[in-house]
PDB file of C-alpha atoms in Angstrom:
ATOM      1  CA  MET A1015      -2.838  25.483  23.387  1.00  0.00           C
ATOM      2  CA  GLU A1016      -1.755  22.057  24.737  1.00  0.00           C
ATOM      3  CA  GLU A1017      -2.241  19.163  22.394  1.00  0.00           C
ATOM      4  CA  ALA A1018      -3.898  16.147  23.840  1.00  0.00           C
ATOM      5  CA  SER A1019      -1.317  13.269  23.923  1.00  0.00           C
ATOM      6  CA  LYS A1020      -2.304  10.021  22.453  1.00  0.00           C
ATOM      7  CA  GLN A1021      -2.620   6.922  24.807  1.00  0.00           C
ATOM      8  CA  PRO A1022      -0.943   3.565  24.299  1.00  0.00           C
ATOM      9  CA  GLY A1023      -2.663   1.420  21.830  1.00  0.00           C
ATOM     10  CA  GLU A1024      -4.271   4.419  19.928  1.00  0.00           C
ATOM     11  CA  ASN A1025      -3.202   4.718  16.355  1.00  0.00           C
ATOM     12  CA  PRO A1026      -0.240   7.431  16.212  1.00  0.00           C
ATOM     13  CA  ILE A1027      -1.093   8.680  12.644  1.00  0.00           C
ATOM     14  CA  GLU A1028      -2.484  12.217  12.681  1.00  0.00           C
ATOM     15  CA  PRO A1029      -5.448  12.032  10.130  1.00  0.00           C
ATOM     16  CA  VAL A1030      -4.545  15.242   8.596  1.00  0.00           C
ATOM     17  CA  ARG A1031      -2.902  15.677   5.181  1.00  0.00           C
ATOM     18  CA  MET A1032       0.227  17.936   5.027  1.00  0.00           C
ATOM     19  CA  ASN A1033       1.989  19.494   1.980  1.00  0.00           C
ATOM     20  CA  LEU A1034       5.440  20.746   1.551  1.00  0.00           C
ATOM     21  CA  ASP A1035       4.652  24.045   3.304  1.00  0.00           C
ATOM     22  CA  SER A1036       2.709  22.590   6.343  1.00  0.00           C
ATOM     23  CA  LYS A1037       4.353  23.401   9.678  1.00  0.00           C
ATOM     24  CA  PHE A1038       4.792  21.359  12.811  1.00  0.00           C
ATOM     25  CA  ARG A1039       6.931  21.497  16.030  1.00  0.00           C
ATOM     26  CA  PHE A1040       9.599  18.861  16.698  1.00  0.00           C
ATOM     27  CA  SER A1041      12.934  18.311  17.974  1.00  0.00           C
ATOM     28  CA  CYS A1042      14.958  15.091  18.992  1.00  0.00           C
ATOM     29  CA  HIS A1043      17.960  15.162  21.345  1.00  0.00           C
ATOM     30  CA  LYS A1044      19.644  13.099  24.086  1.00  0.00           C
ATOM     31  CA  GLY A1045      18.043  15.439  26.682  1.00  0.00           C
ATOM     32  CA  LEU A1046      14.598  14.092  26.091  1.00  0.00           C
ATOM     33  CA  GLU A1047      13.363  11.415  28.377  1.00  0.00           C
ATOM     34  CA  CYS A1048      11.976   9.428  25.424  1.00  0.00           C
ATOM     35  CA  PHE A1049      15.368   9.332  23.612  1.00  0.00           C
ATOM     36  CA  ARG A1050      15.778   6.138  21.765  1.00  0.00           C
ATOM     37  CA  GLU A1051      12.327   4.792  22.532  1.00  0.00           C
ATOM     38  CA  CYS A1052      11.403   5.198  18.741  1.00  0.00           C
ATOM     39  CA  CYS A1053      14.197   2.843  17.995  1.00  0.00           C
ATOM     40  CA  GLY A1054      12.333   0.044  19.752  1.00  0.00           C
ATOM     41  CA  LYS A1055       9.491  -2.174  18.662  1.00  0.00           C
ATOM     42  CA  ILE A1056       9.703  -1.000  15.186  1.00  0.00           C
ATOM     43  CA  THR A1057       9.636  -2.117  11.589  1.00  0.00           C
ATOM     44  CA  ILE A1058      12.027  -0.498   9.514  1.00  0.00           C
ATOM     45  CA  SER A1059      11.744  -1.265   5.739  1.00  0.00           C
ATOM     46  CA  LEU A1060      14.844  -0.824   3.474  1.00  0.00           C
ATOM     47  CA  THR A1061      15.253   0.785   0.099  1.00  0.00           C
ATOM     48  CA  PRO A1062      18.197  -0.141  -2.227  1.00  0.00           C
ATOM     49  CA  TYR A1063      19.986   3.123  -1.409  1.00  0.00           C
ATOM     50  CA  ASP A1064      19.575   2.434   2.360  1.00  0.00           C
ATOM     51  CA  VAL A1065      21.312  -0.943   1.832  1.00  0.00           C
ATOM     52  CA  LEU A1066      24.181   0.740  -0.225  1.00  0.00           C
ATOM     53  CA  ARG A1067      24.815   3.334   2.430  1.00  0.00           C
ATOM     54  CA  ILE A1068      24.714   1.011   5.410  1.00  0.00           C
ATOM     55  CA  LYS A1069      26.883  -1.828   3.945  1.00  0.00           C
ATOM     56  CA  ASN A1070      29.554   0.687   2.958  1.00  0.00           C
ATOM     57  CA  LYS A1071      29.291   2.340   6.665  1.00  0.00           C
ATOM     58  CA  LEU A1072      29.774  -1.301   8.154  1.00  0.00           C
ATOM     59  CA  GLY A1073      32.674  -2.247   5.618  1.00  0.00           C
ATOM     60  CA  ILE A1074      30.726  -5.223   4.397  1.00  0.00           C
ATOM     61  CA  THR A1075      29.374  -6.381   0.983  1.00  0.00           C
ATOM     62  CA  SER A1076      25.843  -6.052   0.278  1.00  0.00           C
ATOM     63  CA  ALA A1077      25.184  -9.806   0.251  1.00  0.00           C
ATOM     64  CA  GLU A1078      26.834  -9.931   3.784  1.00  0.00           C
ATOM     65  CA  PHE A1079      24.667  -7.005   4.914  1.00  0.00           C
ATOM     66  CA  LEU A1080      21.503  -8.813   3.662  1.00  0.00           C
ATOM     67  CA  SER A1081      22.338 -12.022   5.166  1.00  0.00           C
ATOM     68  CA  LEU A1082      23.337 -10.645   8.707  1.00  0.00           C
ATOM     69  CA  TYR A1083      20.979  -7.497   9.064  1.00  0.00           C
ATOM     70  CA  ALA A1084      17.877  -8.198   6.888  1.00  0.00           C
ATOM     71  CA  ARG A1085      14.941 -10.491   6.165  1.00  0.00           C
ATOM     72  CA  ILE A1086      12.783 -10.891   3.190  1.00  0.00           C
ATOM     73  CA  VAL A1087       9.017 -10.092   3.187  1.00  0.00           C
ATOM     74  CA  ASP A1088       6.564 -10.513   0.255  1.00  0.00           C
ATOM     75  CA  LEU A1089       4.134  -7.912  -0.525  1.00  0.00           C
ATOM     76  CA  LYS A1090       1.060  -9.333  -2.124  1.00  0.00           C
ATOM     77  CA  SER A1091       0.218  -5.806  -3.524  1.00  0.00           C
ATOM     78  CA  THR A1092       3.289  -5.621  -5.721  1.00  0.00           C
ATOM     79  CA  LYS A1093       4.141  -9.279  -6.025  1.00  0.00           C
ATOM     80  CA  LEU A1094       7.724  -8.301  -5.411  1.00  0.00           C
ATOM     81  CA  PRO A1095       9.848  -9.106  -2.198  1.00  0.00           C
ATOM     82  CA  PHE A1096      11.168  -6.401   0.146  1.00  0.00           C
ATOM     83  CA  PHE A1097      13.826  -6.366   2.927  1.00  0.00           C
ATOM     84  CA  LEU A1098      13.202  -5.469   6.529  1.00  0.00           C
ATOM     85  CA  LEU A1099      15.862  -4.451   9.052  1.00  0.00           C
ATOM     86  CA  ASN A1100      16.394  -7.255  11.549  1.00  0.00           C
ATOM     87  CA  VAL A1101      15.676  -6.252  15.206  1.00  0.00           C
ATOM     88  CA  THR A1102      17.137  -7.684  18.343  1.00  0.00           C
ATOM     89  CA  GLU A1103      15.280 -10.138  20.597  1.00  0.00           C
ATOM     90  CA  ASP A1104      13.648  -7.190  22.411  1.00  0.00           C
ATOM     91  CA  GLY A1105      12.448  -5.541  19.270  1.00  0.00           C
ATOM     92  CA  LYS A1106      15.125  -2.897  19.098  1.00  0.00           C
ATOM     93  CA  CYS A1107      17.104  -1.556  15.996  1.00  0.00           C
ATOM     94  CA  PRO A1108      20.389  -3.353  16.036  1.00  0.00           C
ATOM     95  CA  PHE A1109      22.360  -0.058  15.433  1.00  0.00           C
ATOM     96  CA  VAL A1110      20.826   1.955  18.413  1.00  0.00           C
ATOM     97  CA  GLY A1111      23.313   2.551  21.218  1.00  0.00           C
ATOM     98  CA  GLU A1112      23.609   4.451  24.449  1.00  0.00           C
ATOM     99  CA  ASN A1113      24.273   7.823  22.519  1.00  0.00           C
ATOM    100  CA  GLY A1114      21.646   7.252  19.828  1.00  0.00           C
ATOM    101  CA  CYS A1115      21.973   5.836  16.383  1.00  0.00           C
ATOM    102  CA  ASN A1116      25.443   4.304  15.637  1.00  0.00           C
ATOM    103  CA  ILE A1117      24.822   4.559  11.935  1.00  0.00           C
ATOM    104  CA  TYR A1118      23.145   7.994  12.146  1.00  0.00           C
ATOM    105  CA  ALA A1119      24.883   9.583   8.990  1.00  0.00           C
ATOM    106  CA  ASP A1120      23.641   6.687   6.891  1.00  0.00           C
ATOM    107  CA  ARG A1121      20.271   5.786   8.629  1.00  0.00           C
ATOM    108  CA  PRO A1122      17.474   4.528   6.528  1.00  0.00           C
ATOM    109  CA  LEU A1123      14.970   6.653   4.641  1.00  0.00           C
ATOM    110  CA  ILE A1124      12.171   5.668   6.822  1.00  0.00           C
ATOM    111  CA  CYS A1125      14.185   6.967   9.776  1.00  0.00           C
ATOM    112  CA  ARG A1126      14.876  10.160   8.107  1.00  0.00           C
ATOM    113  CA  TYR A1127      11.226  10.930   7.447  1.00  0.00           C
ATOM    114  CA  TYR A1128      10.345  10.309  11.142  1.00  0.00           C
ATOM    115  CA  PRO A1129       8.141  11.858  12.782  1.00  0.00           C
ATOM    116  CA  LEU A1130       6.758  12.148   9.342  1.00  0.00           C
ATOM    117  CA  GLY A1131       5.196   9.751   6.971  1.00  0.00           C
ATOM    118  CA  LEU A1132       4.623   9.769   3.435  1.00  0.00           C
ATOM    119  CA  GLY A1133       1.545   8.817   1.510  1.00  0.00           C
ATOM    120  CA  ALA A1134       0.608   8.831  -2.342  1.00  0.00           C
ATOM    121  CA  THR A1135      -2.700   9.402  -4.004  1.00  0.00           C
ATOM    122  CA  GLU A1136      -3.891   9.667  -7.649  1.00  0.00           C
ATOM    123  CA  SER A1137      -5.506  12.880  -7.091  1.00  0.00           C
ATOM    124  CA  SER A1138      -4.053  15.851  -8.994  1.00  0.00           C
ATOM    125  CA  GLU A1139      -4.689  18.057  -6.026  1.00  0.00           C
ATOM    126  CA  ALA A1140      -1.553  16.840  -4.261  1.00  0.00           C
ATOM    127  CA  GLU A1141       1.977  17.782  -5.630  1.00  0.00           C
ATOM    128  CA  SER A1142       3.313  14.733  -7.419  1.00  0.00           C
ATOM    129  CA  GLY A1143       0.485  12.653  -6.021  1.00  0.00           C
ATOM    130  CA  ASP A1144       2.467  12.679  -2.538  1.00  0.00           C
ATOM    131  CA  PHE A1145       1.109  13.910   0.739  1.00  0.00           C
ATOM    132  CA  TYR A1146       2.604  13.857   4.326  1.00  0.00           C
ATOM    133  CA  TYR A1147       1.208  13.180   7.796  1.00  0.00           C
ATOM    134  CA  GLN A1148       2.607  13.211  11.337  1.00  0.00           C
ATOM    135  CA  ILE A1149       3.250  10.087  13.400  1.00  0.00           C
ATOM    136  CA  LYS A1150       2.659  11.058  17.035  1.00  0.00           C
ATOM    137  CA  GLU A1151       3.525   8.181  19.329  1.00  0.00           C
ATOM    138  CA  PRO A1152       2.371   8.493  23.032  1.00  0.00           C
ATOM    139  CA  PHE A1153       5.957   8.254  24.412  1.00  0.00           C
ATOM    140  CA  CYS A1154       7.380  11.028  22.150  1.00  0.00           C
ATOM    141  CA  LYS A1155       8.155  14.230  23.764  1.00  0.00           C
ATOM    142  CA  GLY A1156       9.798  15.809  20.692  1.00  0.00           C
ATOM    143  CA  PHE A1157       6.474  17.335  19.691  1.00  0.00           C
ATOM    144  CA  GLU A1158       6.739  19.506  22.969  1.00  0.00           C
ATOM    145  CA  GLU A1159       9.767  21.163  21.738  1.00  0.00           C
ATOM    146  CA  ASP A1160       9.667  24.710  20.348  1.00  0.00           C
ATOM    147  CA  LYS A1161      11.732  23.915  17.091  1.00  0.00           C
ATOM    148  CA  GLU A1162       9.350  24.585  14.146  1.00  0.00           C
ATOM    149  CA  TRP A1163       9.592  23.294  10.607  1.00  0.00           C
ATOM    150  CA  THR A1164       7.890  23.124   7.405  1.00  0.00           C
ATOM    151  CA  VAL A1165       7.957  19.754   5.621  1.00  0.00           C
ATOM    152  CA  ARG A1166       9.987  21.029   3.100  1.00  0.00           C
ATOM    153  CA  GLN A1167      12.583  22.264   5.537  1.00  0.00           C
ATOM    154  CA  TRP A1168      12.536  18.815   7.230  1.00  0.00           C
ATOM    155  CA  ARG A1169      13.173  17.123   4.040  1.00  0.00           C
ATOM    156  CA  GLU A1170      16.079  19.171   3.377  1.00  0.00           C
ATOM    157  CA  SER A1171      17.540  18.900   6.695  1.00  0.00           C
ATOM    158  CA  GLN A1172      17.408  14.953   6.557  1.00  0.00           C
ATOM    159  CA  GLU A1173      18.730  14.544   2.957  1.00  0.00           C
ATOM    160  CA  ILE A1174      15.484  13.079   1.931  1.00  0.00           C
ATOM    161  CA  ASP A1175      15.556  14.486  -1.547  1.00  0.00           C
ATOM    162  CA  ARG A1176      18.750  12.826  -2.337  1.00  0.00           C
ATOM    163  CA  TYR A1177      17.355   9.501  -1.257  1.00  0.00           C
ATOM    164  CA  ASP A1178      14.322   9.958  -3.063  1.00  0.00           C
ATOM    165  CA  PHE A1179      16.330  10.973  -6.207  1.00  0.00           C
ATOM    166  CA  ILE A1180      18.391   7.814  -6.137  1.00  0.00           C
ATOM    167  CA  ASN A1181      15.497   5.487  -5.393  1.00  0.00           C
ATOM    168  CA  LYS A1182      13.299   7.212  -7.936  1.00  0.00           C
ATOM    169  CA  ASP A1183      13.325   4.320 -10.493  1.00  0.00           C
ATOM    170  CA  TRP A1184      13.055   1.742  -7.866  1.00  0.00           C
ATOM    171  CA  PHE A1185      10.032   3.413  -6.561  1.00  0.00           C
ATOM    172  CA  GLU A1186       8.465   3.587  -9.922  1.00  0.00           C
ATOM    173  CA  ILE A1187       8.937  -0.295 -10.211  1.00  0.00           C
ATOM    174  CA  VAL A1188       7.435  -1.122  -6.858  1.00  0.00           C
ATOM    175  CA  LEU A1189       4.415   1.294  -7.668  1.00  0.00           C
ATOM    176  CA  ASN A1190       4.108   0.300 -11.345  1.00  0.00           C
ATOM    177  CA  LYS A1191       0.390  -0.039 -12.133  1.00  0.00           C
ATOM    178  CA  LYS A1192       1.074  -3.324 -14.234  1.00  0.00           C
ATOM    179  CA  LEU A1193       2.218  -4.908 -10.854  1.00  0.00           C
ATOM    180  CA  LEU A1194      -0.651  -3.390  -8.756  1.00  0.00           C
ATOM    181  CA  ALA A1195      -3.539  -4.175 -11.180  1.00  0.00           C
ATOM    182  CA  GLY A1196      -2.055  -7.915 -11.711  1.00  0.00           C
ATOM    183  CA  GLY A1197      -1.310  -7.157 -15.201  1.00  0.00           C
ATOM    184  CA  VAL A1198       2.427  -8.377 -14.681  1.00  0.00           C
ATOM    185  CA  GLU A1199       3.034 -11.526 -12.672  1.00  0.00           C
ATOM    186  CA  PRO A1200       6.978 -11.665 -12.051  1.00  0.00           C
ATOM    187  CA  ASP A1201       8.239 -15.327 -12.344  1.00  0.00           C
ATOM    188  CA  GLU A1202      10.869 -16.779 -10.191  1.00  0.00           C
ATOM    189  CA  LYS A1203      13.847 -15.604 -12.580  1.00  0.00           C
ATOM    190  CA  SER A1204      12.377 -12.045 -12.785  1.00  0.00           C
ATOM    191  CA  GLN A1205      12.126 -11.816  -8.898  1.00  0.00           C
ATOM    192  CA  ARG A1206      15.778 -13.007  -8.481  1.00  0.00           C
ATOM    193  CA  LEU A1207      17.061 -10.422 -11.034  1.00  0.00           C
ATOM    194  CA  TYR A1208      14.853  -7.775  -9.237  1.00  0.00           C
ATOM    195  CA  MET A1209      16.590  -8.724  -5.818  1.00  0.00           C
ATOM    196  CA  LEU A1210      20.057  -8.655  -7.452  1.00  0.00           C
ATOM    197  CA  GLY A1211      19.540  -5.347  -9.115  1.00  0.00           C
ATOM    198  CA  SER A1212      17.527  -3.582  -6.212  1.00  0.00           C
ATOM    199  CA  PHE A1213      19.509  -4.591  -3.171  1.00  0.00           C
ATOM    200  CA  ASP A1214      22.740  -6.566  -3.888  1.00  0.00           C
ATOM    201  CA  THR A1215      24.733  -3.971  -5.562  1.00  0.00           C
ATOM    202  CA  ASP A1216      28.184  -5.746  -5.326  1.00  0.00           C
ATOM    203  CA  SER A1217      26.817  -8.934  -6.901  1.00  0.00           C
ATOM    204  CA  PHE A1218      25.095  -6.886  -9.553  1.00  0.00           C
ATOM    205  CA  ARG A1219      28.480  -5.246 -10.443  1.00  0.00           C
ATOM    206  CA  ASN A1220      29.897  -8.672 -10.944  1.00  0.00           C
ATOM    207  CA  PHE A1221      26.947  -9.609 -13.046  1.00  0.00           C
ATOM    208  CA  VAL A1222      27.593  -6.704 -15.327  1.00  0.00           C
ATOM    209  CA  PHE A1223      31.301  -6.632 -15.688  1.00  0.00           C
ATOM    210  CA  GLU A1224      32.041 -10.622 -15.243  1.00  0.00           C
ATOM    211  CA  SER A1225      29.428 -12.158 -17.292  1.00  0.00           C
ATOM    212  CA  ARG A1226      28.183 -11.522 -21.135  1.00  0.00           C
ATOM    213  CA  PHE A1227      25.824  -8.748 -19.831  1.00  0.00           C
ATOM    214  CA  LEU A1228      27.556  -5.940 -21.976  1.00  0.00           C
ATOM    215  CA  ASP A1229      27.449  -8.371 -24.905  1.00  0.00           C
ATOM    216  CA  LEU A1230      23.832  -8.677 -24.494  1.00  0.00           C
ATOM    217  CA  TYR A1231      22.804  -5.209 -23.880  1.00  0.00           C
ATOM    218  CA  GLU A1232      23.585  -2.122 -25.603  1.00  0.00           C
ATOM    219  CA  VAL A1233      25.234   0.234 -23.155  1.00  0.00           C
ATOM    220  CA  ASP A1234      27.285   3.234 -24.345  1.00  0.00           C
ATOM    221  CA  GLU A1235      30.976   3.621 -23.128  1.00  0.00           C
ATOM    222  CA  VAL A1236      30.011   6.716 -21.032  1.00  0.00           C
ATOM    223  CA  THR A1237      27.766   4.862 -18.975  1.00  0.00           C
ATOM    224  CA  ILE A1238      29.897   1.907 -18.809  1.00  0.00           C
ATOM    225  CA  GLN A1239      32.605   4.068 -17.307  1.00  0.00           C
ATOM    226  CA  MET A1240      30.261   5.782 -14.800  1.00  0.00           C
ATOM    227  CA  ILE A1241      28.898   2.645 -13.593  1.00  0.00           C
ATOM    228  CA  ARG A1242      32.372   1.058 -13.192  1.00  0.00           C
ATOM    229  CA  GLU A1243      33.553   3.914 -11.058  1.00  0.00           C
ATOM    230  CA  ASP A1244      30.501   5.257  -9.124  1.00  0.00           C
ATOM    231  CA  GLU A1245      28.374   2.656  -6.928  1.00  0.00           C
ATOM    232  CA  VAL A1246      25.367   5.149  -6.812  1.00  0.00           C
ATOM    233  CA  GLU A1247      25.466   5.282 -10.682  1.00  0.00           C
ATOM    234  CA  LEU A1248      25.622   1.666 -10.826  1.00  0.00           C
ATOM    235  CA  LEU A1249      22.412   1.348  -8.452  1.00  0.00           C
ATOM    236  CA  LYS A1250      20.441   3.884 -10.653  1.00  0.00           C
ATOM    237  CA  PHE A1251      21.478   1.918 -13.769  1.00  0.00           C
ATOM    238  CA  ALA A1252      20.532  -1.517 -12.367  1.00  0.00           C
ATOM    239  CA  HIS A1253      16.869   0.175 -11.564  1.00  0.00           C
ATOM    240  CA  LYS A1254      16.794   1.433 -15.162  1.00  0.00           C
ATOM    241  CA  TRP A1255      17.694  -1.935 -16.409  1.00  0.00           C
ATOM    242  CA  LEU A1256      15.110  -3.584 -14.229  1.00  0.00           C
ATOM    243  CA  LYS A1257      12.394  -1.632 -15.850  1.00  0.00           C
ATOM    244  CA  GLY A1258      13.172  -3.567 -19.066  1.00  0.00           C
ATOM    245  CA  VAL A1259      13.395  -6.918 -17.487  1.00  0.00           C
ATOM    246  CA  LEU A1260       9.989  -6.540 -15.680  1.00  0.00           C
ATOM    247  CA  PHE A1261       8.037  -4.223 -17.998  1.00  0.00           C
ATOM    248  CA  GLY A1262       9.607  -4.200 -21.252  1.00  0.00           C
ATOM    249  CA  GLU A1263      10.688  -0.506 -20.944  1.00  0.00           C
ATOM    250  CA  TYR A1264      14.199  -1.005 -22.247  1.00  0.00           C
ATOM    251  CA  ILE A1265      16.489   1.931 -21.961  1.00  0.00           C
ATOM    252  CA  TYR A1266      19.386  -0.212 -22.609  1.00  0.00           C
ATOM    253  CA  PRO A1267      17.859  -2.698 -25.333  1.00  0.00           C
ATOM    254  CA  ARG A1268      18.986  -6.222 -26.037  1.00  0.00           C
ATOM    255  CA  ARG A1269      21.368  -6.505 -28.926  1.00  0.00           C
ATOM    256  CA  GLU A1270      19.964  -8.392 -31.921  1.00  0.00           C
ATOM    257  CA  GLU A1271      21.440 -11.825 -31.804  1.00  0.00           C
ATOM    258  CA  ALA A1272      23.445 -12.729 -34.807  1.00  0.00           C
TER     259      ALA A1272
END
């Protein structure tokens, strides 16, 4: 049976919760008349691993990427700043070209999820408290294609598991109940450290290895070697360290001062 298409202005979110085994039909390719429309008039939030991947794709530093391609927004619910990808004057993603996404292999997590969205609940009924939903925009012809997926298969095909694994501790920071309930109010210094450890990996590396950081925190030699050689490990280390800075959950405690 044909599904009724949504009209412009209608909420594109399907009010049906999906789990990992839920099925949907979708395919996106250059042959569709709507190709690239979903890359216009959009808001793309960036995760730390998004910034790392894209800045490496572009061959620039994290600070340069954030200055050229991103803008800061403050979310009152978390009291922590986030980054959104800058768009062009006509509202398009700056990385979309005639043949589609110019950074497709390193595109942001939110683009990988599309046409799905991810929600969270405290209910024990949903696996890991997460649920999924479809985003059916009126222009999108991808839902008329025959290709069928489960949510689990879609996640696997889009490398979402890897992104979620690397961003795991960061997600736990921004969704921390102490923040959401108002029990913790990050001061200006804490917010600066949060920005440094979350998004500015290159500057954080300098902070760790060119300051007294390793004199102040107890970090084992194996970890030091890992974060020196592997940028992803450095990012994950930064997020674990931030839990201590923001919430006192020190995995790498401060050394006792003599």
